[in-house]
PDB file of C-alpha atoms in Angstrom:
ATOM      1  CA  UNK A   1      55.312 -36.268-124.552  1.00 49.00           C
ATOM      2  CA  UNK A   2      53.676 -37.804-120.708  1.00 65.00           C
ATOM      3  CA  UNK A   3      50.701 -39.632-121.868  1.00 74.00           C
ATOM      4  CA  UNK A   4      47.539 -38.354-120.212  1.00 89.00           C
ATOM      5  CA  UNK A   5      45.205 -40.942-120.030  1.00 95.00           C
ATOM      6  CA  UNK A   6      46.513 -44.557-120.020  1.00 96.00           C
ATOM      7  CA  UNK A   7      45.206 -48.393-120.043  1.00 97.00           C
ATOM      8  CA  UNK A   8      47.687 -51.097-117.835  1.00 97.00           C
ATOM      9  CA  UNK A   9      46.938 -53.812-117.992  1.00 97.00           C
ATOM     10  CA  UNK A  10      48.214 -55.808-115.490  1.00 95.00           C
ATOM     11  CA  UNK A  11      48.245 -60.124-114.684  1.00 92.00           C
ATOM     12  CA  UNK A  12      47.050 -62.322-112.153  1.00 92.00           C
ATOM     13  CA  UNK A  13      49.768 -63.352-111.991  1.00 90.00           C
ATOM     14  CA  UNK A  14      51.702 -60.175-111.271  1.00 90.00           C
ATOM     15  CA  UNK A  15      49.497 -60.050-107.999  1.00 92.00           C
ATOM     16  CA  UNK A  16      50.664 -63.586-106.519  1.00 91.00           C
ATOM     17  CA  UNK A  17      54.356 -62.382-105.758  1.00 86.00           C
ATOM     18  CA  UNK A  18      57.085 -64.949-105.132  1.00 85.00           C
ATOM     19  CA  UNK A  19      54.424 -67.630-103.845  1.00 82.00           C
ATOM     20  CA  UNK A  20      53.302 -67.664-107.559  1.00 82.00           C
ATOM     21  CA  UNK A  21      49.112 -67.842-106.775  1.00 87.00           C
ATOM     22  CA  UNK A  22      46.658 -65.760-104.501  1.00 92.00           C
ATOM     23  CA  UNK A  23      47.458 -62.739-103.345  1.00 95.00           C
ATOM     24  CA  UNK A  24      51.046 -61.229-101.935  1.00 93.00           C
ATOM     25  CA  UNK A  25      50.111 -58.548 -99.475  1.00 94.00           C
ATOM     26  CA  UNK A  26      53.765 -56.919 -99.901  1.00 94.00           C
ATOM     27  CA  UNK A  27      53.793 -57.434-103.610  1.00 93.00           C
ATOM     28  CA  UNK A  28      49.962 -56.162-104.069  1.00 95.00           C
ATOM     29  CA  UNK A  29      51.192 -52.796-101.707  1.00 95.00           C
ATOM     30  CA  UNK A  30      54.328 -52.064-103.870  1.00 93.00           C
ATOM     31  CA  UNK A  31      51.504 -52.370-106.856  1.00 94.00           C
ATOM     32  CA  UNK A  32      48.976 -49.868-105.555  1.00 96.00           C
ATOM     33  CA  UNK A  33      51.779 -47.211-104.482  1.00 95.00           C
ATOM     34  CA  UNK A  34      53.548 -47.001-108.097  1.00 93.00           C
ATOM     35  CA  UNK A  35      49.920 -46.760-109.610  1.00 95.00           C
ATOM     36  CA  UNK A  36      48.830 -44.134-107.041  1.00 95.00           C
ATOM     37  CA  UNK A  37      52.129 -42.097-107.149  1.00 93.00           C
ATOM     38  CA  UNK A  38      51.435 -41.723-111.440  1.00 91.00           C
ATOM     39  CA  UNK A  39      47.890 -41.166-110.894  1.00 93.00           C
ATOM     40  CA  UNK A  40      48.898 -38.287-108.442  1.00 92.00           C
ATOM     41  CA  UNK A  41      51.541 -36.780-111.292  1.00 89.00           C
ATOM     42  CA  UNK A  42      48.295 -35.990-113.122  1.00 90.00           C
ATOM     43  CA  UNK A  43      48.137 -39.368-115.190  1.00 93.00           C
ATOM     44  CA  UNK A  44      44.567 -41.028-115.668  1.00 96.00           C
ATOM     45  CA  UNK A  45      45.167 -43.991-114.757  1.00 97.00           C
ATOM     46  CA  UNK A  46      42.819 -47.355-115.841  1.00 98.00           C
ATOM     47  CA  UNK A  47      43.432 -50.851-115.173  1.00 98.00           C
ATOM     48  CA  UNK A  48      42.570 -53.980-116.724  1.00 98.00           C
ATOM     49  CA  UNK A  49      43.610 -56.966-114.464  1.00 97.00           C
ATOM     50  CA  UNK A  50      43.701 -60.739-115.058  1.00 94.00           C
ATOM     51  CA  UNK A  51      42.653 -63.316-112.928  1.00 93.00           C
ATOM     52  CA  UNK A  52      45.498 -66.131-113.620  1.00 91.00           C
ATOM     53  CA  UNK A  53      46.757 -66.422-110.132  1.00 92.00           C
ATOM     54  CA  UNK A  54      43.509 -67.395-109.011  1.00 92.00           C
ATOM     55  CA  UNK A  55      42.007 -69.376-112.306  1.00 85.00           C
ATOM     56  CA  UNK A  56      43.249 -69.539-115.819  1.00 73.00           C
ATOM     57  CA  UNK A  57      40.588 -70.533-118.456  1.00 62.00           C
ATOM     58  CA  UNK A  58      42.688 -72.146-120.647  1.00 63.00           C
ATOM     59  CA  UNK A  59      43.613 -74.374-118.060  1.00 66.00           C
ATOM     60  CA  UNK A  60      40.237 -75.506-116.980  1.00 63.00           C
ATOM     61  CA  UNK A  61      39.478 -77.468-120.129  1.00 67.00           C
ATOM     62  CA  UNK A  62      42.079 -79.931-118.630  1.00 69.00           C
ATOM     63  CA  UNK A  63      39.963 -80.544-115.824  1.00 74.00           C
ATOM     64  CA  UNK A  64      36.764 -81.378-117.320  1.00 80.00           C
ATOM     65  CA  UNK A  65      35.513 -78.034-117.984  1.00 88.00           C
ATOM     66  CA  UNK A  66      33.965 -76.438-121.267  1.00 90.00           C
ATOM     67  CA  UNK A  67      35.702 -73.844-122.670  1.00 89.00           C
ATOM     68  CA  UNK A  68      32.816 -71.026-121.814  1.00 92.00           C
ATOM     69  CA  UNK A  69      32.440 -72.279-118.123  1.00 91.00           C
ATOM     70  CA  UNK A  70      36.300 -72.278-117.781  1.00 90.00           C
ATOM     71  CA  UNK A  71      36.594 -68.694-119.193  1.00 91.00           C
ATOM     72  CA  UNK A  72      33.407 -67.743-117.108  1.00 92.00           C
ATOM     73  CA  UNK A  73      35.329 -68.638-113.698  1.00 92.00           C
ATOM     74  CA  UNK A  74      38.032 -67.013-114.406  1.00 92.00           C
ATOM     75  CA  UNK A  75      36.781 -63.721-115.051  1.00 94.00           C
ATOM     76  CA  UNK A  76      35.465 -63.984-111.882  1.00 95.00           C
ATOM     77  CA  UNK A  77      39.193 -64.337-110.987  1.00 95.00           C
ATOM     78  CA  UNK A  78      39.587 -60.600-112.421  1.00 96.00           C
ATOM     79  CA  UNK A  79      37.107 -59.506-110.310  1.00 97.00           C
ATOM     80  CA  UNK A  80      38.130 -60.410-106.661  1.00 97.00           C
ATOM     81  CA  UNK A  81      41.784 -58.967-108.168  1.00 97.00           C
ATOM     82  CA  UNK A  82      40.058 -55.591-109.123  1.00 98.00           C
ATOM     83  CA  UNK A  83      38.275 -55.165-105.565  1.00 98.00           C
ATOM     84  CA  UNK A  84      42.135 -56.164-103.873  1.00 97.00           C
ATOM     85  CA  UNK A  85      43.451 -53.490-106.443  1.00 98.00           C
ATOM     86  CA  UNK A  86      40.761 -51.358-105.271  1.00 98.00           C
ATOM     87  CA  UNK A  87      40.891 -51.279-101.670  1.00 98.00           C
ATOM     88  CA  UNK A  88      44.829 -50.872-102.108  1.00 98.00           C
ATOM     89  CA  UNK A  89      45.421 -48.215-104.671  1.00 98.00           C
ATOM     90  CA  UNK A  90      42.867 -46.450-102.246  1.00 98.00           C
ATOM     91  CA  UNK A  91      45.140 -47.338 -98.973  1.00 98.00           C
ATOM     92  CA  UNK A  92      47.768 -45.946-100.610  1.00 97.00           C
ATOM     93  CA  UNK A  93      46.469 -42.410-101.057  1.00 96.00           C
ATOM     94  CA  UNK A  94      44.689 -42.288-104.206  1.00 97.00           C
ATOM     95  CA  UNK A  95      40.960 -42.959-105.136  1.00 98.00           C
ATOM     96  CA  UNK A  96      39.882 -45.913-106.853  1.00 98.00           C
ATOM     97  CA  UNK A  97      37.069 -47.467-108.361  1.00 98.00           C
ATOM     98  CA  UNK A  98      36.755 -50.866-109.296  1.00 98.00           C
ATOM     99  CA  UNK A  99      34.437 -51.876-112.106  1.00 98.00           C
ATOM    100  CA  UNK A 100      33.333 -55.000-113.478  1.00 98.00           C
ATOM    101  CA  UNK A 101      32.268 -56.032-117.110  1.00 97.00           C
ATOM    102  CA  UNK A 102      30.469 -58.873-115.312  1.00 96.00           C
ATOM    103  CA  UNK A 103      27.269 -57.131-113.111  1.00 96.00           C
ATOM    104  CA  UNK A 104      27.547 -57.931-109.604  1.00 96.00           C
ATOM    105  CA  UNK A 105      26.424 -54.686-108.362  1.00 95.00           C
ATOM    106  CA  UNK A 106      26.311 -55.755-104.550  1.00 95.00           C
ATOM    107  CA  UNK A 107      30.181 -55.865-104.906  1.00 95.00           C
ATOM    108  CA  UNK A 108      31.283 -53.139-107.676  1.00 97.00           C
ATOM    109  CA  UNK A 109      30.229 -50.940-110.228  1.00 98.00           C
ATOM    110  CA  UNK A 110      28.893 -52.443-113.315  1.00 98.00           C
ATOM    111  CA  UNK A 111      31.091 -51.228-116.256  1.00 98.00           C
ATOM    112  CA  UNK A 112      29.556 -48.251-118.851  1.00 97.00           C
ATOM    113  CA  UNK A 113      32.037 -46.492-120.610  1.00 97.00           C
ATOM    114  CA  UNK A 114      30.656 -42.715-120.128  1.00 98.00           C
ATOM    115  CA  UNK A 115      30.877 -43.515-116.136  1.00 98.00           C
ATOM    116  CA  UNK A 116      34.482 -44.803-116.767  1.00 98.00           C
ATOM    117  CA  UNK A 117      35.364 -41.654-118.689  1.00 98.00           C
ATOM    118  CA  UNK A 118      33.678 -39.582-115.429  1.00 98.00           C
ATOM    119  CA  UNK A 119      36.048 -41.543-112.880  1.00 98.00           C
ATOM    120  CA  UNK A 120      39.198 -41.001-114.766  1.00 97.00           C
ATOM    121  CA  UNK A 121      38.580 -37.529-115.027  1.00 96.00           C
ATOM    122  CA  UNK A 122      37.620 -36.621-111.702  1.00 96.00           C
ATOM    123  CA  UNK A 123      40.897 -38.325-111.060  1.00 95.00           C
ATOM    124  CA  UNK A 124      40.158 -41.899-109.680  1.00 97.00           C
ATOM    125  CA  UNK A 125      42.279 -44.759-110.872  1.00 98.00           C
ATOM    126  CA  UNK A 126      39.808 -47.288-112.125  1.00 98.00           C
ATOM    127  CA  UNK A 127      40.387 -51.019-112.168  1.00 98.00           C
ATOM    128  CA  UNK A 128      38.048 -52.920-114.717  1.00 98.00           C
ATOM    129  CA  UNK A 129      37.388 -57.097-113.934  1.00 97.00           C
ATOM    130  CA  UNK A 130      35.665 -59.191-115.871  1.00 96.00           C
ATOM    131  CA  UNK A 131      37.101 -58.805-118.789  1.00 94.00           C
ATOM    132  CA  UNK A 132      34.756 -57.856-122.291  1.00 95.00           C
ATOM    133  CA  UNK A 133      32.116 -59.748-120.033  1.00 95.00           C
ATOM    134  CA  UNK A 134      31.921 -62.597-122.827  1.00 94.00           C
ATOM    135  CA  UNK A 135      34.263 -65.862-123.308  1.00 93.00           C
ATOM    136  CA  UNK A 136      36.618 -66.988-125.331  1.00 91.00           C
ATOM    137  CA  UNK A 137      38.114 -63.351-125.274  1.00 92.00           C
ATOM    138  CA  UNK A 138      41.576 -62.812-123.234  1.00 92.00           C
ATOM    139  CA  UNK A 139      42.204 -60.085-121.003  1.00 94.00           C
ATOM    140  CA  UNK A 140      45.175 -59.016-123.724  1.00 94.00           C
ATOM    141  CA  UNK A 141      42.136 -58.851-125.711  1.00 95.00           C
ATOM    142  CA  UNK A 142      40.112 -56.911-123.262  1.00 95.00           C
ATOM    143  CA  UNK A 143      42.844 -54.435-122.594  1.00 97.00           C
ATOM    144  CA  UNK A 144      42.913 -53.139-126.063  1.00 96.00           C
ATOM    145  CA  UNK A 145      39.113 -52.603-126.242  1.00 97.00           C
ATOM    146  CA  UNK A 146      38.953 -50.879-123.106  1.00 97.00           C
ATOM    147  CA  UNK A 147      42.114 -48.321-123.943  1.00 97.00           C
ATOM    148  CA  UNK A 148      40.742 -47.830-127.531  1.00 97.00           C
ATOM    149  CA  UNK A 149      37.136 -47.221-126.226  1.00 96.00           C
ATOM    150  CA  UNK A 150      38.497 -44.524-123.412  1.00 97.00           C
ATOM    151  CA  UNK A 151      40.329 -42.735-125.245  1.00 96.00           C
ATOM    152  CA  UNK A 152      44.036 -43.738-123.977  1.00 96.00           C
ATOM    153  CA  UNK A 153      46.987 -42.816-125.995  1.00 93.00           C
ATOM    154  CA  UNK A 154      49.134 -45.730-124.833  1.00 94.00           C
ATOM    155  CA  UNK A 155      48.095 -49.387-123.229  1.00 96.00           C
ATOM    156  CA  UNK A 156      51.079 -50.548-120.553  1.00 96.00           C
ATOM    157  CA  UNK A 157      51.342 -54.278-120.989  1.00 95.00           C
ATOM    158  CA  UNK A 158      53.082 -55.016-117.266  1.00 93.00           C
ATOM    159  CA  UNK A 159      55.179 -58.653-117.785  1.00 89.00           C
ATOM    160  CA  UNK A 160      57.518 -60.281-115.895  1.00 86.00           C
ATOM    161  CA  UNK A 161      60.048 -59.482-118.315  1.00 88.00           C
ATOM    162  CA  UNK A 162      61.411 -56.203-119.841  1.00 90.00           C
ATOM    163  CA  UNK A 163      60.112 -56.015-123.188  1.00 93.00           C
ATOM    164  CA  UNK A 164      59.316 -58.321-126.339  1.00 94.00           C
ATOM    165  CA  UNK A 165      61.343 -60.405-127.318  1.00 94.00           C
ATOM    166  CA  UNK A 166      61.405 -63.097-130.366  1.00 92.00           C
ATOM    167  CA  UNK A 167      61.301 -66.358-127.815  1.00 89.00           C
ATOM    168  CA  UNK A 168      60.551 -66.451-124.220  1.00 87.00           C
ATOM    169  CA  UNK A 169      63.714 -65.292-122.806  1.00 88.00           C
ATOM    170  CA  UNK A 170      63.763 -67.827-119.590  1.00 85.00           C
ATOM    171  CA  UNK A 171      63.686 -70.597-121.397  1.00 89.00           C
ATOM    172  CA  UNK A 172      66.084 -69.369-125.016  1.00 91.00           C
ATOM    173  CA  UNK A 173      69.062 -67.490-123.823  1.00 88.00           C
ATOM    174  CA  UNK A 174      69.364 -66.864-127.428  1.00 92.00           C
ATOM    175  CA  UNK A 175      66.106 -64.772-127.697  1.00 92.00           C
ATOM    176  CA  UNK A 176      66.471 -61.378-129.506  1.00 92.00           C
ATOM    177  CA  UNK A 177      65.210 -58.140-127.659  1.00 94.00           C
ATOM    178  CA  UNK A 178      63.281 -55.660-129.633  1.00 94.00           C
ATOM    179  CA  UNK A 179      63.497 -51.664-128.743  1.00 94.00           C
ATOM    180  CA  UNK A 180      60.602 -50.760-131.144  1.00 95.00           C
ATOM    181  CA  UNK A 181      57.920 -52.806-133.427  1.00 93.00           C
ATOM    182  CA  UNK A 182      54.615 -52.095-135.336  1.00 94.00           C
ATOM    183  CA  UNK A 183      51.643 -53.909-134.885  1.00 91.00           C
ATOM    184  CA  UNK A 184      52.114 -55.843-138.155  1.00 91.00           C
ATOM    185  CA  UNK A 185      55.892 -56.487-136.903  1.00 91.00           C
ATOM    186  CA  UNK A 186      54.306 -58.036-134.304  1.00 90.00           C
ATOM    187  CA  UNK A 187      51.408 -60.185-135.777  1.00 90.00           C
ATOM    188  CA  UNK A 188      53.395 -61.596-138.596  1.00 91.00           C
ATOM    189  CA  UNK A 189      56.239 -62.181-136.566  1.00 90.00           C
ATOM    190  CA  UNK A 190      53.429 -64.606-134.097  1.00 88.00           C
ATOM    191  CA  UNK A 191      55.166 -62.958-130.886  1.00 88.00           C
ATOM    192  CA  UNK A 192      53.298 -64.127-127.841  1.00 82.00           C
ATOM    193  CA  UNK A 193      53.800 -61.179-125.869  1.00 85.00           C
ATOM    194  CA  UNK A 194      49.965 -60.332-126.316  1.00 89.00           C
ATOM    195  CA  UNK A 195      47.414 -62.359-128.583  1.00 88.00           C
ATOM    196  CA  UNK A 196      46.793 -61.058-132.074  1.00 89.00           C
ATOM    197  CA  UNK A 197      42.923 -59.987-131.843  1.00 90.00           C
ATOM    198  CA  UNK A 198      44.595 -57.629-128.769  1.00 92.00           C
ATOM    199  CA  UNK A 199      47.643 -56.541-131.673  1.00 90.00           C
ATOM    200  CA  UNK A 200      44.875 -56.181-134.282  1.00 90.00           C
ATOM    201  CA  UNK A 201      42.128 -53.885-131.943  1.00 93.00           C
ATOM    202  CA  UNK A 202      45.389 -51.808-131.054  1.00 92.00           C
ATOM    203  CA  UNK A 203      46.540 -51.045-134.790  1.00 92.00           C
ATOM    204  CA  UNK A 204      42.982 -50.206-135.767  1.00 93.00           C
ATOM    205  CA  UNK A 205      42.614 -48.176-132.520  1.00 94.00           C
ATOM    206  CA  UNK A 206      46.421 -46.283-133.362  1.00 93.00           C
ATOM    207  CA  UNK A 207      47.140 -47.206-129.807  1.00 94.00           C
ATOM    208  CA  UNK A 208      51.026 -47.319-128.696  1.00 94.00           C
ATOM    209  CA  UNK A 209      51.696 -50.455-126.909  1.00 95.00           C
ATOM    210  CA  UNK A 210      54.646 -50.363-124.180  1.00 95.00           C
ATOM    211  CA  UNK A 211      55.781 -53.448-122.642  1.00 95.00           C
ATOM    212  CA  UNK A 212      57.908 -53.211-119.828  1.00 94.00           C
ATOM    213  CA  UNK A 213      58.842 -55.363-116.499  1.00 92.00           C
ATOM    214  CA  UNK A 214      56.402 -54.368-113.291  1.00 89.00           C
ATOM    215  CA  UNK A 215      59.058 -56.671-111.686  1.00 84.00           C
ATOM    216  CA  UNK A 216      61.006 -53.672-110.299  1.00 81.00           C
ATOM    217  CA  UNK A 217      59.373 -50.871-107.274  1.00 83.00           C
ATOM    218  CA  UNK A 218      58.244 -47.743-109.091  1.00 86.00           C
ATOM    219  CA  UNK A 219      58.264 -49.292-112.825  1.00 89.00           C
ATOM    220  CA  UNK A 220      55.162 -47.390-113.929  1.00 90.00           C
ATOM    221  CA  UNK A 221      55.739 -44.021-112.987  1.00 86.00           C
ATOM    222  CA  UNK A 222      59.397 -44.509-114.260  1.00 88.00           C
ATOM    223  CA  UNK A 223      57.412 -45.712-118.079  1.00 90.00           C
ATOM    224  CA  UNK A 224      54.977 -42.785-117.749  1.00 87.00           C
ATOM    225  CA  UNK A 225      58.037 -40.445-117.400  1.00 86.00           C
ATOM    226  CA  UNK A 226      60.184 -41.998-120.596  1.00 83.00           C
ATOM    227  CA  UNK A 227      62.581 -43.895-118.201  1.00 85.00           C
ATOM    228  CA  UNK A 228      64.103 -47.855-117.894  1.00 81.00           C
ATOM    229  CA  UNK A 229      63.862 -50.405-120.414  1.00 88.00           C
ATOM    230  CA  UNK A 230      60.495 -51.272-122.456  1.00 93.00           C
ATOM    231  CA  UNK A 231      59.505 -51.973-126.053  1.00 94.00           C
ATOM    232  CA  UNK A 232      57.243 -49.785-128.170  1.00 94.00           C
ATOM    233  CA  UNK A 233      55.218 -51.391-130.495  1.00 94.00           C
ATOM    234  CA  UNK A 234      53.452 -48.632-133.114  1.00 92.00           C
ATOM    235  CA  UNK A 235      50.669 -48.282-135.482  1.00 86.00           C
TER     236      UNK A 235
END
């Protein structure tokens, strides 16, 4: 059955293209016109972004930084991603709002949940930065509370590659592919497709996790419709 309300969540990195940091203006415009095209087939559509082509947290505390300034810069990171997201989804026909866990209301909507919930149902797509608004939690992690808390039946975890699989498959040409998992599958099996608070909020929340490659134009709207290559993982 089409899902009607759904979480992506989509990287940083996913933004920066084939120059691998910043922003790709053709790669960010193939983005916004697969999410707008599913949010106009009736789909509501949210968004949590990451901020890794910009900043990546874990990466600060190599340079000096504590681990709650690190994570603190980069979910400002998610932010300038979820006004680019914004101001593209909109260029490319459908309306957006961009949100931020964070409050900096002189640049986007502060998140609440019930003013979420009246976005996606007057049928804007609505990007959330910032993360939960607190370190030491990922955007994975973020992803699942925001789907569970609105309501979605599935959260899209957009990679780079085409599902899970039991060992990074660019570096282990011997990694296995899996078609379907559970939630416990997954957290006793340690697969690093998403961290295991995200796994755990997602079995407790029943929500249906589909992984798939955003690599390819119109990957979304081919997932929302049953089509190409992904892996389910189940409560």
């Amino acid at each position: 059955m089409r899902p009607q309300r759904v979480l992506v969540k989509l990287s940083g990195e996913a933004l920066a293209g084939p120059q691998g940091s910043g922003l790709d203006g053709v790669t960010l415009t193939e983005l916004a016109a697969d999410i707008a095209h599913a949010s106009r087939e009736g789909v509501e559509v949210g968004i949590v972004v990451g901020g890794g082509n910009f900043f990546r947290g874990v990466q600060g505390l190599t340079k000096g930084l504590d681990r709650t300034t690190a994570d603190s810069i980069g979910m400002l990171g998610t932010v300038m991603n979820a006004l680019a997201l914004e101001h593209a989804i909109e260029a490319a026909g459908a309306p957006a709002r961009a949100m931020s866990a964070v409050p900096m209301p002189s640049l986007c909507e502060s998140y609440a949940r019930k003013r979420a919930l009246d976005h996606l149902s007057n049928g804007k797509v609505v990007i959330l930065g910032g993360g939960t608004g607190n370190p030491y939690f990922t955007t994975d992690t973020g992803a699942a509370l925001r789907a569970a808390e609105l309501g979605c039946s599935h959260l899209l975890k957009a990679t780079q590659v085409d599902g899970v699989y039991s060992a990074d498959p660019k570096t282990d040409p011997t990694a296995t592919r899996y078609d379907t998992l559970t939630h416990e599958d997954a957290i006793k099996r340690d697969l690093k497709v998403m961290d295991t608070a995200a796994f755990a909020l997602a079995r407790d929340a029943s929500l249906t996790i589909v992984v798939f490659s955003i690599a390819e134009k119109g990957a979304l709207a081919a997932v929302l419709r049953g089509e190409g290559r992904a892996t389910y993982v189940t409560p």
